[in-house]
């Protein structure tokens, strides 16, 4: 269940672009904005707001700025006391001064706080004073003809009550080449001597957001992101200049060459949660959504690792602002909670919590939990989000309620402060007076509710699916009618889709065991005799053999001369030109093979005992295997007995048919019988001889 949320709204006379809570006193909020240079009727101001009451907020004091200069684009409270606060703000000089090469964009002001007790409203206002402390230009002088550079971002490191030192980071906007400047923010009015480091970006690049935090080693970590890349700078705690280059730790990869979309997601904002964890807000291309990335910052030169992702609600097409708050624990080994706020283009604010265990690995101890979503917060687009700073109360103040505040500003001149009630964890600590940490949402309570909801939805979906499946199978005749689903349909639909039960007329007859066992003689009479079995087996074997012989003849007849010659060369001696001394041995071997014909198989078609016969039909050649050697002698003559002219004629026919080439030689044709159909070959040869 989401915690109770109180809200208060205040409408000012100018559009707002920046806001920041006093880090030492969450009862005061500073906002800034304006109509810019030369806009009649809308001034440029910085306003101090009292947020001590949950249900109502009030304007305490204003700093009226020149209408000949730009509006306030960024601000932060650098120092504060019980009586006043020092505010740094980004305000561009007039257009004429910018063209002359002077743009004192970083301003500092002292805003007096009203007294805590006594006096009426008029007396309080009389005692409140605002003083402009100084202004300086920390960016390099713009060289382009049209000078539009302004101070887009301003961030300060978390306030350190022990040392009082703070580091500031500013970044340009609308510059030809972006610039990030890191400076010492400990003084009331910074100067050029306070600059610690300058980071020059590439042409056309700008820092979308920056953030700074103290490192564990005592120095500072500064992070900034461009549209597609994230960098980290490491600075020592001393005021000396730092010459180390920014370290690239993460980037958005280029899209696949074959993908339909060529645009890449862009980084919108970033915040340090701890020195080793950096939260990134990323917008998808074409306003198709937003996503949070939790990046583990490397302690060396390696790239960072994304340890957690969360896709924001689909109603958020793009996000415009990000804010975080730390709810610390009294024991450094206890889990701590981070509160995260994201402003969407749909004028909603999504509140998330993230639990982090300092003693466990980040990948196993981190988890986003959705706390609540605030819809239609402002009339127009939101421009800034900021949380108040929560500090652990003293032991004597545990019993009083504690709150975390979230301020949001809009272009509609409205500022709204939401107040979230915090509760101690564990719950028994308040009654027992034990040290406790305060949380916005009880750990795991959101997970249990989400799990219960998921289980209930799953059960409903499964039950509904089973119900619909049963109804459909009844309508189509697959099962007997238990639900009466056919009756839910009109007569017309029944005639169109309904079918009768398909097994209605099917009667399965079960075998019935006989009451008496059959006699042995009857059983023996049903068993076939040995002779009957032998005759049956022989008949089946003969049929199989006949089919095999027919198959062999069919396959053999489909073979070409070239394939038969290849088979013959494989299973016969490679040399057909045998000597006379070997003929007797070959004949003996042939007789031996014929005697053992029933037990020896020398080739798939018994090729050595068959003759190859080639005949010419005039249009094509036919090749056959013949078992009867005497019949083959009547149909044709072997190659060796052909005359020279006949051989020449046959060679030309074989070449035309693609069955032989001159390179193969005449040796491969020895032993092949060549015949004729209707005396075609003889007539042709006789005609050739007669003509000569």
XYZ file of C-alpha atoms in Angstrom:
692
model
C 0.000 0.000 0.000
C 1.338 3.420 -0.890
C 2.095 5.762 2.016
C -0.141 8.724 2.753
C 0.783 11.788 0.696
C -0.053 15.389 1.502
C 0.404 18.123 -1.105
C 0.388 21.914 -1.261
C 0.348 24.179 -4.314
C 1.514 27.728 -4.943
C 1.114 29.747 -8.152
C 3.656 32.468 -8.859
C 3.756 35.222 -11.472
C 6.440 33.725 -13.733
C 7.308 30.331 -15.298
C 9.634 28.201 -13.152
C 12.703 26.314 -14.362
C 14.733 25.388 -11.262
C 14.256 24.485 -7.588
C 16.285 23.346 -4.572
C 15.617 22.619 -0.891
C 17.832 23.944 1.848
C 19.991 20.877 2.705
C 20.035 21.874 6.387
C 16.394 22.936 6.740
C 13.705 21.301 4.626
C 11.215 24.008 5.641
C 12.639 26.326 2.968
C 12.563 25.923 -0.794
C 14.093 28.209 -3.414
C 12.703 28.363 -6.966
C 13.681 30.466 -9.968
C 12.636 31.306 -13.506
C 11.188 34.139 -15.497
C 10.159 35.391 -18.883
C 13.665 36.096 -20.155
C 15.089 39.185 -21.766
C 12.734 41.807 -23.212
C 9.464 40.048 -22.464
C 7.048 42.636 -21.161
C 4.897 41.740 -18.180
C 6.839 38.657 -17.039
C 9.769 39.316 -14.730
C 12.806 37.220 -13.826
C 12.857 36.199 -10.177
C 14.178 33.935 -7.434
C 11.606 33.139 -4.742
C 12.017 31.777 -1.227
C 9.086 29.556 -0.183
C 8.118 28.352 3.290
C 7.190 24.634 3.183
C 6.882 24.011 6.936
C 3.172 23.189 6.643
C 2.051 20.109 4.748
C -1.242 21.490 3.517
C -0.131 24.992 2.516
C 3.056 26.638 1.304
C 3.702 30.370 1.179
C 5.971 32.856 -0.528
C 8.504 34.407 1.857
C 10.738 36.635 -0.257
C 11.600 37.484 -3.888
C 14.770 38.468 -5.648
C 13.776 40.645 -8.574
C 16.243 40.342 -11.415
C 16.756 42.624 -14.385
C 14.314 42.198 -17.241
C 17.116 43.104 -19.630
C 18.858 39.841 -18.759
C 17.903 36.196 -19.166
C 15.737 34.152 -16.845
C 17.017 31.786 -14.142
C 17.832 28.454 -15.798
C 19.482 26.630 -12.878
C 20.064 27.183 -9.158
C 21.250 25.490 -5.956
C 21.608 26.424 -2.283
C 25.334 26.424 -1.534
C 25.343 27.350 2.177
C 22.722 28.008 4.811
C 22.319 28.990 8.430
C 19.434 29.698 10.759
C 19.110 33.213 9.366
C 19.977 33.060 5.659
C 21.002 30.976 2.667
C 23.462 31.566 -0.158
C 22.050 30.656 -3.572
C 24.000 30.069 -6.783
C 21.988 30.657 -9.966
C 22.528 30.493 -13.685
C 21.469 33.824 -15.236
C 22.770 35.002 -18.594
C 23.806 38.585 -19.128
C 21.986 40.747 -21.654
C 22.297 40.038 -25.333
C 24.408 43.153 -25.885
C 26.931 42.107 -23.250
C 27.099 38.599 -24.677
C 27.878 39.943 -28.130
C 30.633 42.037 -26.540
C 32.168 38.826 -25.108
C 30.930 39.268 -21.510
C 28.466 36.759 -20.085
C 28.540 36.678 -16.289
C 26.299 33.633 -16.066
C 27.010 32.412 -12.490
C 25.314 34.638 -9.898
C 25.272 34.375 -6.106
C 22.675 35.828 -3.705
C 22.080 35.873 0.026
C 18.437 35.308 1.016
C 17.439 36.145 4.582
C 15.158 33.762 6.476
C 12.221 35.027 8.521
C 12.628 34.864 12.282
C 11.425 31.625 13.823
C 9.287 33.199 16.585
C 7.222 36.277 17.159
C 5.973 39.000 14.903
C 3.286 39.111 12.287
C 3.700 38.648 8.555
C 4.528 42.302 7.920
C 7.218 42.312 10.610
C 8.775 39.153 9.154
C 8.920 40.574 5.674
C 10.531 43.761 6.994
C 13.367 41.783 8.548
C 14.017 39.643 5.468
C 16.772 40.917 3.211
C 18.130 39.755 -0.147
C 21.596 40.742 -1.296
C 23.320 40.097 -4.619
C 26.822 38.879 -3.706
C 28.527 38.586 -7.070
C 28.568 37.358 -10.617
C 31.257 35.706 -12.694
C 31.858 34.011 -16.011
C 33.449 30.565 -15.666
C 32.852 29.362 -19.225
C 35.335 30.192 -21.943
C 34.426 33.147 -24.139
C 32.173 32.132 -27.046
C 33.761 32.691 -30.456
C 30.804 31.977 -32.742
C 28.963 34.891 -34.318
C 25.631 34.088 -32.688
C 26.308 33.769 -28.965
C 23.547 31.753 -27.274
C 25.512 29.817 -24.656
C 23.814 29.636 -21.267
C 24.316 27.790 -17.975
C 22.132 24.759 -18.531
C 22.969 22.687 -15.449
C 24.219 23.442 -11.928
C 24.909 20.724 -9.340
C 26.636 20.839 -5.954
C 28.076 17.969 -3.950
C 26.094 16.914 -0.858
C 26.684 19.235 2.066
C 29.417 18.072 4.453
C 28.739 19.415 7.927
C 32.180 18.359 9.171
C 34.327 20.179 6.611
C 31.829 22.629 5.137
C 33.426 22.222 1.710
C 31.368 21.653 -1.419
C 32.216 21.142 -5.062
C 30.153 22.669 -7.852
C 29.679 21.572 -11.468
C 28.123 23.613 -14.279
C 27.580 22.762 -17.950
C 26.780 24.813 -21.046
C 23.749 24.752 -23.274
C 23.394 25.846 -26.928
C 27.163 26.103 -27.303
C 28.992 25.180 -30.501
C 31.141 22.843 -28.400
C 29.925 21.988 -24.911
C 31.938 22.611 -21.758
C 31.812 21.254 -18.197
C 33.422 23.372 -15.461
C 34.202 22.035 -11.972
C 34.788 24.658 -9.272
C 35.124 25.082 -5.531
C 31.746 26.113 -4.131
C 32.877 26.769 -0.559
C 33.010 30.557 -0.952
C 30.019 32.871 -1.076
C 30.881 34.127 -4.563
C 33.085 31.893 -6.769
C 35.743 33.395 -9.043
C 37.986 32.178 -11.831
C 40.566 31.114 -9.213
C 38.093 28.573 -7.833
C 37.959 26.544 -11.075
C 39.314 23.034 -10.444
C 38.971 21.509 -13.918
C 37.523 22.180 -17.372
C 36.221 19.439 -19.624
C 35.929 20.404 -23.267
C 33.346 18.372 -25.214
C 33.354 17.685 -28.920
C 31.737 19.852 -31.544
C 27.957 19.625 -31.319
C 28.107 17.753 -27.981
C 26.485 18.983 -24.779
C 26.247 17.639 -21.261
C 22.629 16.614 -20.712
C 23.177 16.385 -16.951
C 25.930 16.369 -14.309
C 26.296 15.171 -10.716
C 28.991 15.105 -8.039
C 29.583 13.074 -4.868
C 32.372 12.536 -2.360
C 34.345 9.344 -3.002
C 35.274 6.775 -0.374
C 38.929 7.774 -0.620
C 38.161 11.365 0.366
C 38.119 13.022 -3.050
C 35.237 13.687 -5.427
C 33.609 11.894 -8.319
C 32.011 14.008 -11.045
C 29.769 12.332 -13.632
C 28.299 13.833 -16.769
C 26.388 12.383 -19.700
C 25.994 13.420 -23.290
C 23.212 12.043 -25.454
C 24.937 8.679 -25.870
C 27.904 8.472 -23.465
C 28.645 8.644 -19.719
C 31.929 9.882 -18.232
C 33.390 10.104 -14.714
C 36.097 12.498 -13.461
C 38.070 11.814 -10.282
C 39.276 14.828 -8.315
C 41.332 15.028 -5.119
C 39.914 16.680 -2.020
C 42.515 19.467 -2.122
C 42.014 22.629 -4.128
C 44.795 21.904 -6.593
C 43.994 21.640 -10.283
C 43.306 18.219 -11.734
C 44.742 17.266 -15.107
C 43.329 13.732 -15.342
C 41.131 13.041 -18.329
C 37.469 12.016 -17.922
C 36.959 8.263 -17.966
C 34.381 6.780 -20.337
C 32.338 4.190 -18.422
C 29.194 3.551 -20.472
C 27.675 4.250 -23.867
C 24.628 3.533 -25.973
C 25.612 1.155 -28.795
C 24.842 1.959 -32.391
C 21.763 0.184 -33.814
C 22.185 -2.952 -35.889
C 22.822 -2.353 -39.578
C 19.807 -4.462 -40.526
C 17.430 -2.995 -37.931
C 14.528 -0.858 -39.073
C 15.228 2.021 -36.665
C 18.517 3.892 -36.906
C 18.053 6.143 -33.847
C 19.591 5.424 -30.464
C 18.210 5.966 -26.950
C 19.449 9.198 -25.357
C 20.440 9.904 -21.762
C 18.297 12.553 -20.092
C 19.621 12.692 -16.540
C 21.897 10.983 -14.016
C 22.337 10.869 -10.229
C 24.865 9.269 -7.899
C 23.220 6.967 -5.362
C 26.533 5.958 -3.833
C 30.106 6.463 -5.044
C 29.855 3.075 -6.754
C 26.273 3.266 -8.090
C 25.103 5.712 -10.754
C 21.448 5.993 -11.788
C 20.769 6.857 -15.445
C 17.497 8.026 -16.989
C 17.239 7.140 -20.674
C 14.578 8.060 -23.247
C 13.826 5.705 -26.120
C 13.789 6.952 -29.737
C 10.650 8.528 -31.202
C 9.121 9.089 -27.752
C 8.478 5.373 -27.351
C 9.224 5.080 -23.637
C 11.738 5.668 -20.850
C 13.998 3.391 -18.838
C 16.116 3.505 -15.692
C 19.609 2.001 -15.729
C 21.629 1.359 -12.579
C 25.315 1.451 -13.427
C 28.059 0.092 -11.204
C 30.901 2.621 -11.392
C 34.288 0.913 -11.790
C 37.068 1.673 -9.349
C 39.683 1.515 -12.093
C 39.860 2.061 -15.838
C 37.317 -0.613 -16.748
C 33.856 0.086 -18.111
C 30.853 0.259 -15.855
C 28.348 -2.579 -15.589
C 24.575 -2.240 -15.795
C 23.354 -4.222 -12.771
C 19.666 -3.301 -12.875
C 17.109 -2.036 -15.390
C 13.535 -0.868 -15.098
C 11.239 0.103 -17.941
C 8.882 2.843 -16.808
C 5.137 2.692 -17.285
C 4.064 2.669 -20.920
C 2.116 5.907 -20.448
C 5.477 7.700 -20.035
C 6.631 8.262 -23.619
C 9.608 10.343 -22.449
C 10.923 11.573 -19.099
C 11.894 15.173 -18.354
C 13.389 15.183 -14.834
C 14.942 12.915 -12.214
C 15.466 13.352 -8.457
C 16.793 11.050 -5.734
C 16.916 11.065 -1.939
C 18.883 8.919 0.508
C 17.278 7.507 3.661
C 20.389 6.487 5.615
C 20.748 3.902 8.349
C 22.374 4.387 11.732
C 24.537 1.302 11.217
C 26.790 1.382 8.117
C 26.161 -2.346 7.580
C 22.370 -1.975 7.517
C 20.365 -1.776 4.310
C 19.707 1.723 3.069
C 16.823 2.998 0.978
C 16.938 5.374 -1.967
C 13.793 7.218 -3.075
C 13.575 8.032 -6.787
C 11.197 10.419 -8.573
C 10.755 10.609 -12.363
C 8.741 13.289 -14.147
C 7.040 12.116 -17.341
C 5.804 14.011 -20.351
C 2.264 13.016 -19.297
C 2.660 15.360 -16.278
C 2.950 12.425 -13.896
C 5.515 11.685 -11.179
C 6.538 8.078 -10.567
C 7.939 7.307 -7.112
C 10.231 4.297 -6.759
C 12.313 2.918 -3.929
C 15.576 1.028 -4.158
C 17.059 -1.028 -1.331
C 20.813 -1.360 -1.213
C 22.930 -3.525 1.066
C 26.479 -2.204 1.547
C 27.814 -5.644 2.514
C 26.353 -7.662 -0.375
C 27.025 -7.654 -4.078
C 25.101 -5.051 -6.012
C 23.662 -7.589 -8.455
C 22.057 -9.614 -5.637
C 20.918 -6.886 -3.227
C 19.335 -4.313 -5.551
C 15.694 -4.175 -6.542
C 13.344 -1.426 -7.740
C 9.972 -1.178 -6.007
C 7.150 0.983 -7.284
C 5.782 3.079 -4.451
C 3.144 5.230 -6.143
C 2.381 7.338 -9.202
C 1.049 10.897 -9.033
C -1.026 11.865 -12.077
C -1.861 15.312 -13.514
C 0.419 17.055 -11.058
C 0.676 20.353 -12.993
C -1.325 22.013 -15.774
C 1.713 22.122 -18.080
C 5.036 20.366 -18.569
C 7.216 19.940 -15.463
C 10.649 21.542 -15.478
C 12.336 20.463 -12.219
C 12.165 17.907 -9.388
C 14.020 18.041 -6.087
C 13.858 16.129 -2.787
C 14.531 17.521 0.640
C 17.526 16.161 2.556
C 16.643 13.662 5.277
C 18.989 13.287 8.223
C 18.739 10.664 10.940
C 16.986 12.161 13.961
C 18.478 12.110 17.403
C 17.333 9.481 19.857
C 15.045 11.940 21.635
C 13.181 12.796 18.416
C 12.419 9.245 17.231
C 8.865 9.416 18.522
C 7.811 12.425 16.456
C 6.663 11.962 12.836
C 9.245 12.361 10.106
C 8.690 13.307 6.477
C 10.375 13.496 3.099
C 9.371 16.335 0.765
C 9.330 16.442 -3.020
C 9.029 19.748 -4.883
C 8.124 20.042 -8.558
C 7.921 23.106 -10.789
C 6.191 23.755 -14.069
C 6.068 26.174 -16.976
C 2.575 27.023 -15.759
C 4.169 29.054 -12.876
C 3.101 26.474 -10.309
C 5.160 24.822 -7.585
C 3.796 21.808 -5.707
C 5.305 20.177 -2.631
C 4.334 16.584 -1.799
C 5.053 15.383 1.737
C 5.679 11.660 2.243
C 5.352 10.175 5.705
C 8.282 8.011 6.799
C 8.033 5.046 9.135
C 10.718 3.420 11.295
C 12.059 0.036 10.360
C 11.651 -2.357 12.060
C 8.266 -1.249 13.346
C 8.972 -2.270 16.955
C 11.952 0.044 17.239
C 9.833 3.109 18.099
C 8.171 1.392 21.077
C 11.436 -0.125 22.311
C 13.420 3.085 21.855
C 16.042 1.334 19.727
C 17.980 3.000 16.905
C 16.176 2.550 13.605
C 16.272 3.636 10.014
C 13.301 5.368 8.426
C 11.835 4.155 5.161
C 9.229 5.396 2.739
C 7.899 1.917 2.093
C 8.262 -1.143 4.267
C 10.740 -3.603 2.693
C 9.140 -6.417 0.708
C 5.598 -5.170 1.339
C 5.319 -4.054 -2.270
C 6.716 -7.383 -3.440
C 4.173 -9.371 -1.406
C 1.302 -7.326 -2.776
C 2.645 -7.692 -6.294
C 3.108 -11.446 -5.862
C -0.394 -11.879 -4.429
C -1.880 -9.895 -7.277
C 0.102 -11.923 -9.816
C -1.087 -15.228 -8.321
C -4.714 -14.094 -8.292
C -4.528 -12.868 -11.876
C -2.866 -16.110 -12.981
C -5.577 -18.222 -11.345
C -8.290 -16.130 -12.981
C -6.645 -16.374 -16.405
C -6.188 -20.164 -16.162
C -9.750 -20.696 -14.934
C -11.173 -18.465 -17.661
C -9.100 -20.247 -20.302
C -10.267 -23.681 -19.103
C -13.882 -22.490 -19.046
C -13.700 -21.131 -22.594
C -11.950 -24.272 -23.852
C -14.602 -26.514 -22.299
C -17.381 -24.386 -23.795
C -15.813 -24.475 -27.267
C -15.231 -28.246 -27.220
C -18.863 -28.750 -26.172
C -20.056 -26.576 -29.041
C -17.872 -28.429 -31.538
C -18.892 -31.858 -30.230
C -15.579 -32.815 -28.643
C -16.945 -33.518 -25.158
C -20.319 -34.309 -23.623
C -22.407 -31.300 -22.615
C -21.680 -30.337 -19.023
C -22.027 -26.535 -19.294
C -24.791 -26.452 -21.899
C -22.709 -24.078 -24.015
C -24.722 -24.762 -27.157
C -27.725 -23.196 -25.491
C -25.855 -19.906 -25.147
C -25.848 -19.494 -28.904
C -28.645 -18.357 -31.124
C -30.230 -20.907 -33.422
C -28.445 -19.417 -36.400
C -25.039 -19.708 -34.721
C -25.850 -23.246 -33.590
C -26.597 -24.280 -37.162
C -23.328 -22.667 -38.289
C -20.763 -23.829 -35.685
C -22.373 -26.422 -33.395
C -21.794 -30.134 -33.970
C -23.229 -33.188 -32.198
C -21.089 -35.147 -29.771
C -18.788 -37.166 -31.997
C -18.696 -40.252 -29.750
C -22.420 -40.438 -29.050
C -23.125 -43.463 -31.318
C -19.858 -45.230 -30.707
C -20.181 -48.335 -28.531
C -16.992 -50.067 -27.562
C -17.479 -53.795 -27.105
C -15.313 -55.143 -24.367
C -14.004 -58.675 -24.829
C -15.813 -61.257 -22.737
C -13.851 -64.081 -21.211
C -15.264 -67.543 -22.033
C -16.886 -69.441 -19.237
C -15.063 -72.648 -20.176
C -11.447 -73.107 -21.209
C -11.040 -74.687 -24.691
C -9.788 -78.256 -24.912
C -6.179 -79.001 -25.753
C -7.148 -80.832 -28.968
C -9.005 -77.764 -30.222
C -6.032 -75.539 -29.512
C -3.647 -77.937 -31.286
C -5.882 -78.110 -34.343
C -5.583 -74.330 -34.744
C -1.766 -74.444 -34.781
C -0.407 -74.913 -38.356
C 1.859 -77.913 -39.018
C 5.578 -77.690 -39.749
C 5.099 -78.472 -43.443
C 2.444 -75.781 -43.770
C 4.756 -73.233 -42.172
C 7.615 -74.306 -44.458
C 5.492 -74.027 -47.620
C 4.211 -70.604 -46.546
C 7.724 -69.349 -45.853
C 9.003 -70.693 -49.203
C 6.172 -69.009 -51.080
C 6.884 -65.684 -49.404
C 10.604 -66.054 -50.070
C 10.028 -66.855 -53.761
C 7.808 -63.808 -54.144
C 10.422 -61.629 -52.510
C 13.169 -63.043 -54.757
C 11.077 -62.476 -57.877
C 10.432 -58.898 -56.857
C 14.119 -58.366 -56.147
C 15.137 -59.797 -59.561
C 12.580 -57.585 -61.281
C 13.862 -54.598 -59.356
C 17.450 -55.442 -60.306
C 16.516 -55.692 -63.972
C 14.617 -52.398 -63.855
C 17.458 -50.591 -62.142
C 20.037 -52.176 -64.446
C 18.112 -51.172 -67.554
C 17.962 -47.603 -66.394
C 21.721 -47.392 -66.168
C 23.641 -45.614 -68.888
C 26.664 -47.028 -70.676
C 28.992 -44.778 -68.740
C 27.631 -45.937 -65.359
C 27.771 -49.612 -66.396
C 31.364 -49.217 -67.534
C 32.173 -47.606 -64.183
C 30.598 -50.530 -62.305
C 32.382 -53.013 -64.507
C 35.750 -51.362 -63.905
C 35.035 -51.468 -60.167
C 34.252 -55.171 -59.897
C 36.367 -56.564 -62.796
C 40.077 -56.587 -63.384
C 41.178 -53.151 -64.568
C 43.077 -54.631 -67.533
C 40.911 -56.301 -70.245
C 43.875 -56.846 -72.580
C 44.885 -60.168 -70.983
C 47.583 -62.435 -72.425
C 47.030 -65.870 -73.816
C 48.712 -67.416 -70.811
C 46.155 -65.803 -68.547
C 43.099 -66.822 -70.549
C 43.121 -70.359 -69.208
C 43.368 -69.089 -65.664
C 40.533 -66.641 -66.304
C 38.392 -69.428 -67.693
C 39.127 -71.570 -64.633
C 38.210 -68.638 -62.408
C 35.023 -68.097 -64.384
C 34.053 -71.748 -63.992
C 34.796 -71.544 -60.295
C 32.595 -68.445 -59.970
C 29.775 -70.115 -61.861
C 29.974 -73.166 -59.581
C 29.741 -70.907 -56.540
C 27.142 -68.583 -57.999
C 24.591 -69.419 -55.344
C 26.849 -68.511 -52.430
C 29.005 -65.642 -53.768
C 27.833 -62.162 -54.757
C 30.564 -60.117 -56.416
C 28.417 -57.047 -57.289
C 24.958 -55.621 -56.686
C 23.724 -56.915 -60.094
C 26.120 -59.890 -60.598
C 27.765 -57.750 -63.291
C 30.738 -60.062 -64.100
C 28.383 -62.763 -65.465
C 26.440 -60.370 -67.715
C 27.207 -58.694 -71.031
C 26.703 -55.006 -71.903
C 24.796 -54.482 -75.131
C 24.575 -51.076 -76.847
C 22.069 -50.547 -79.653
C 21.300 -47.563 -81.884
C 17.667 -46.735 -82.598
C 18.559 -43.830 -84.852
C 17.437 -41.089 -82.399
C 19.064 -42.381 -79.199
C 21.244 -45.111 -77.740
C 19.966 -47.882 -75.490
C 22.121 -49.836 -73.039
C 21.135 -53.243 -71.667
C 22.534 -55.974 -69.465
C 22.113 -59.498 -70.944
C 22.647 -62.776 -69.104
C 22.433 -65.017 -72.205
C 25.821 -64.660 -73.881
C 24.759 -66.599 -76.999
C 21.770 -64.267 -77.525
C 24.021 -61.262 -77.172
C 26.293 -62.648 -79.903
C 23.366 -62.735 -82.283
C 22.319 -59.158 -81.489
C 25.721 -57.516 -81.707
C 29.452 -57.815 -81.921
C 32.090 -57.029 -79.323
C 34.166 -53.927 -79.853
C 37.205 -56.002 -80.839
C 35.377 -57.560 -83.834
C 34.073 -54.325 -85.303
C 35.705 -52.963 -88.427
C 37.551 -49.695 -88.377
C 34.699 -47.853 -90.101
C 32.160 -49.307 -87.697
C 34.257 -48.235 -84.762
C 34.518 -44.695 -86.130
C 30.770 -44.549 -86.620
C 30.097 -45.858 -83.079
C 32.608 -43.481 -81.545
C 30.876 -40.519 -83.123
C 27.499 -41.781 -81.858
C 28.847 -42.330 -78.329
C 30.355 -38.855 -78.278
C 27.065 -37.310 -79.442
C 25.181 -39.220 -76.704
C 27.691 -38.162 -74.050
C 28.572 -41.767 -73.176
C 32.249 -41.652 -74.143
C 35.053 -39.207 -74.932
C 38.258 -39.495 -76.940
C 40.291 -38.888 -73.794
C 38.938 -42.095 -72.233
C 40.431 -44.233 -75.016
C 39.087 -47.350 -76.741
C 40.291 -49.674 -73.989
C 37.201 -49.017 -71.857
C 34.967 -50.195 -74.761
C 36.549 -53.614 -75.029
C 34.126 -56.387 -74.148
C 31.071 -54.219 -74.922
C 28.695 -55.550 -77.575
C 27.397 -53.166 -80.222
C 24.327 -54.128 -82.182
C 22.025 -52.590 -84.757
C 18.318 -52.218 -85.301
C 16.940 -53.045 -88.771
C 20.468 -53.259 -90.227
C 20.920 -49.526 -89.811
C 24.618 -49.691 -89.091
C 25.306 -52.236 -91.860
C 23.503 -50.200 -94.488
C 25.341 -47.054 -93.542
C 28.694 -48.800 -93.577
C 27.862 -50.599 -96.876
C 26.835 -47.336 -98.456
C 30.082 -45.745 -97.422
C 32.120 -48.648 -98.860
C 30.110 -48.713 -102.101
C 30.521 -44.997 -102.569
C 34.265 -45.332 -102.210
